[in-house]
mmCIF file of C-alpha atoms in Angstrom:
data_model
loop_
_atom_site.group_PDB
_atom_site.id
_atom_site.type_symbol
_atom_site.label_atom_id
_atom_site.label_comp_id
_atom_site.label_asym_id
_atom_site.label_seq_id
_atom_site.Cartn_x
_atom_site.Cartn_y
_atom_site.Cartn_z
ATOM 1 C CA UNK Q 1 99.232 -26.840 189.414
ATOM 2 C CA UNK Q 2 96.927 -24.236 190.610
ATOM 3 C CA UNK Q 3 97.259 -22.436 193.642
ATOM 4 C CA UNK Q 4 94.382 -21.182 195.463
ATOM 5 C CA UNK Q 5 94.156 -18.904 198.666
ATOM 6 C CA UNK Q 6 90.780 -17.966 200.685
ATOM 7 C CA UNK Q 7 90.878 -14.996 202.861
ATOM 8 C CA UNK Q 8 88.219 -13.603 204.568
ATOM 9 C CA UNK Q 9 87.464 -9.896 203.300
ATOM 10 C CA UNK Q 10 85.587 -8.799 206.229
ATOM 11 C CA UNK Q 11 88.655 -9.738 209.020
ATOM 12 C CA UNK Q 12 91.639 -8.104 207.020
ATOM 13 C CA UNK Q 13 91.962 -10.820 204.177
ATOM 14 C CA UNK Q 14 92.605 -12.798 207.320
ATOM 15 C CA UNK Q 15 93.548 -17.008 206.150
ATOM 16 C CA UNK Q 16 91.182 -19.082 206.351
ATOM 17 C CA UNK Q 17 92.391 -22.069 203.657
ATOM 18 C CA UNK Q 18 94.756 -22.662 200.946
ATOM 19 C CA UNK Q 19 94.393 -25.775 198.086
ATOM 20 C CA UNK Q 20 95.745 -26.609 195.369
ATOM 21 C CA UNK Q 21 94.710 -28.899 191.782
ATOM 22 C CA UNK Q 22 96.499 -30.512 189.086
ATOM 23 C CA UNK Q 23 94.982 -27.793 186.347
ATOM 24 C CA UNK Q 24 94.479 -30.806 183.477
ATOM 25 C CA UNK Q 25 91.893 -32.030 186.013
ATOM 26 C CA UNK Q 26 90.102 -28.911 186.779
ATOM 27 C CA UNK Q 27 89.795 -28.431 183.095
ATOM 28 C CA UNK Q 28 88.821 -32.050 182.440
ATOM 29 C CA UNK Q 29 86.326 -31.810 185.170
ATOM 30 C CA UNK Q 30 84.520 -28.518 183.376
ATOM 31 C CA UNK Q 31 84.776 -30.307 179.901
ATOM 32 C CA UNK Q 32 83.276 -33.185 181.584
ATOM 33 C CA UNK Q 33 80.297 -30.749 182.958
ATOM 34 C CA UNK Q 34 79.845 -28.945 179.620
ATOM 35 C CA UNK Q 35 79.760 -31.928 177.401
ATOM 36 C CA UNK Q 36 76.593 -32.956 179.865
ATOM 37 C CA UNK Q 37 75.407 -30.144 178.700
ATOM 38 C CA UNK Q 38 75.379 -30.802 174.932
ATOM 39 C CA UNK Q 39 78.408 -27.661 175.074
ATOM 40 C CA UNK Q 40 81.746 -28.885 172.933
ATOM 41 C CA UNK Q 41 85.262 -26.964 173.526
ATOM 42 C CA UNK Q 42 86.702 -27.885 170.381
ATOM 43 C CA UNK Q 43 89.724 -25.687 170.922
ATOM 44 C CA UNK Q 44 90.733 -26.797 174.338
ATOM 45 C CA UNK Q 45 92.602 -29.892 174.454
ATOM 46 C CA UNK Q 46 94.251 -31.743 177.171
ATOM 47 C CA UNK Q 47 97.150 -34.105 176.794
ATOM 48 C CA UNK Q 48 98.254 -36.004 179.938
ATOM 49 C CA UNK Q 49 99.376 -32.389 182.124
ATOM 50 C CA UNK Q 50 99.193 -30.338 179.494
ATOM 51 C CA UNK Q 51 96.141 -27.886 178.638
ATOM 52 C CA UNK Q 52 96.194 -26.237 175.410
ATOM 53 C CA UNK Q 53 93.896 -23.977 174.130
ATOM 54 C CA UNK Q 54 93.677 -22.556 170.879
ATOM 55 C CA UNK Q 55 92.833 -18.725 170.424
ATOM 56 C CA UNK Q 56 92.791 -15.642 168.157
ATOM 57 C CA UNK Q 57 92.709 -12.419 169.207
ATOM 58 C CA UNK Q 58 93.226 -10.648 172.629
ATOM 59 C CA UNK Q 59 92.666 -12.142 175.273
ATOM 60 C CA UNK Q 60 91.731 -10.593 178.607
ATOM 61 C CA UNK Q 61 91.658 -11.875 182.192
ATOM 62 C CA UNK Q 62 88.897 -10.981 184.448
ATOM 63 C CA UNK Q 63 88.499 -13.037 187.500
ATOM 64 C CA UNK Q 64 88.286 -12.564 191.190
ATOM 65 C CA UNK Q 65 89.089 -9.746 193.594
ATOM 66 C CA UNK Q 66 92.628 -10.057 193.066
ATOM 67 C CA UNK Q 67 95.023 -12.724 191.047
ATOM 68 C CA UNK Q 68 98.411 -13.881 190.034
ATOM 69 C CA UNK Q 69 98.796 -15.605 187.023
ATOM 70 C CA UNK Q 70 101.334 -16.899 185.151
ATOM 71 C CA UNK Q 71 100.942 -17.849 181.599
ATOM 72 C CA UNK Q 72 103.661 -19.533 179.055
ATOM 73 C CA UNK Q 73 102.852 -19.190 175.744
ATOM 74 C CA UNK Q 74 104.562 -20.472 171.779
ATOM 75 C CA UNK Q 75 103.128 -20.995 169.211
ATOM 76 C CA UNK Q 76 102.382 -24.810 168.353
ATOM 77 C CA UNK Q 77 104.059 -26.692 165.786
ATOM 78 C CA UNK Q 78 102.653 -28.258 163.003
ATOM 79 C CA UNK Q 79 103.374 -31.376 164.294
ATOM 80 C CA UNK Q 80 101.818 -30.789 167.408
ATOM 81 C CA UNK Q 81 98.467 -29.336 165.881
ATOM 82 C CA UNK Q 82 98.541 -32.365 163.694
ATOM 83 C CA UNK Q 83 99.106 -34.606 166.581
ATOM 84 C CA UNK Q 84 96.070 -33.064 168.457
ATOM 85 C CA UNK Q 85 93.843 -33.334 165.513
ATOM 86 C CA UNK Q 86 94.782 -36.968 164.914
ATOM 87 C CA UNK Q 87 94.394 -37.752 168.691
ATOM 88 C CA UNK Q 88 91.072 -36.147 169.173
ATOM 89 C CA UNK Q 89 92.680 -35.143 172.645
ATOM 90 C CA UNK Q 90 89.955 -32.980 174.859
#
């Protein structure tokens, strides 16, 4: 899940309404966008809840004012990767 807060700057980061989204469906829902736009994300890949993407190097989050996140990483199995590639799963 994915946990969003608004505040308004301007009145002391006063509330002004909290949501929150399965995150497979925010993802699917960008995929969805991008592939309309001829864009493929070969290396993220969504299986029922779970979002995986696939990356080398460092990566760096930028994003918002201020943010929490929490991210669990391992490395995935061979049987997993093969899994994904048989599926097709995006």
């Amino acid at each position: 899940m994915v946990y969003v807060t608004f505040t308004n700057i301007k009145d002391n980061n006063s509330f002004l309404k909290s949501t929150s989204h399965d995150i497979s469906e925010v993802v699917r829902e960008y995929i969805d966008k991008e592939k309309k736009r001829d864009r493929d994300l070969p290396f993220v890949k969504i299986s029922g809840d779970v979002v995986s993407v696939e990356t080398v190097g460092e990566c760096k989050f930028r994003y918002g004012v201020s943010q929490q996140v929490k991210v669990n990483k391992r490395s995935i199995t061979l049987e997993e990767k093969a899994a994904n590639n048989r599926d097709g799963a995006s």
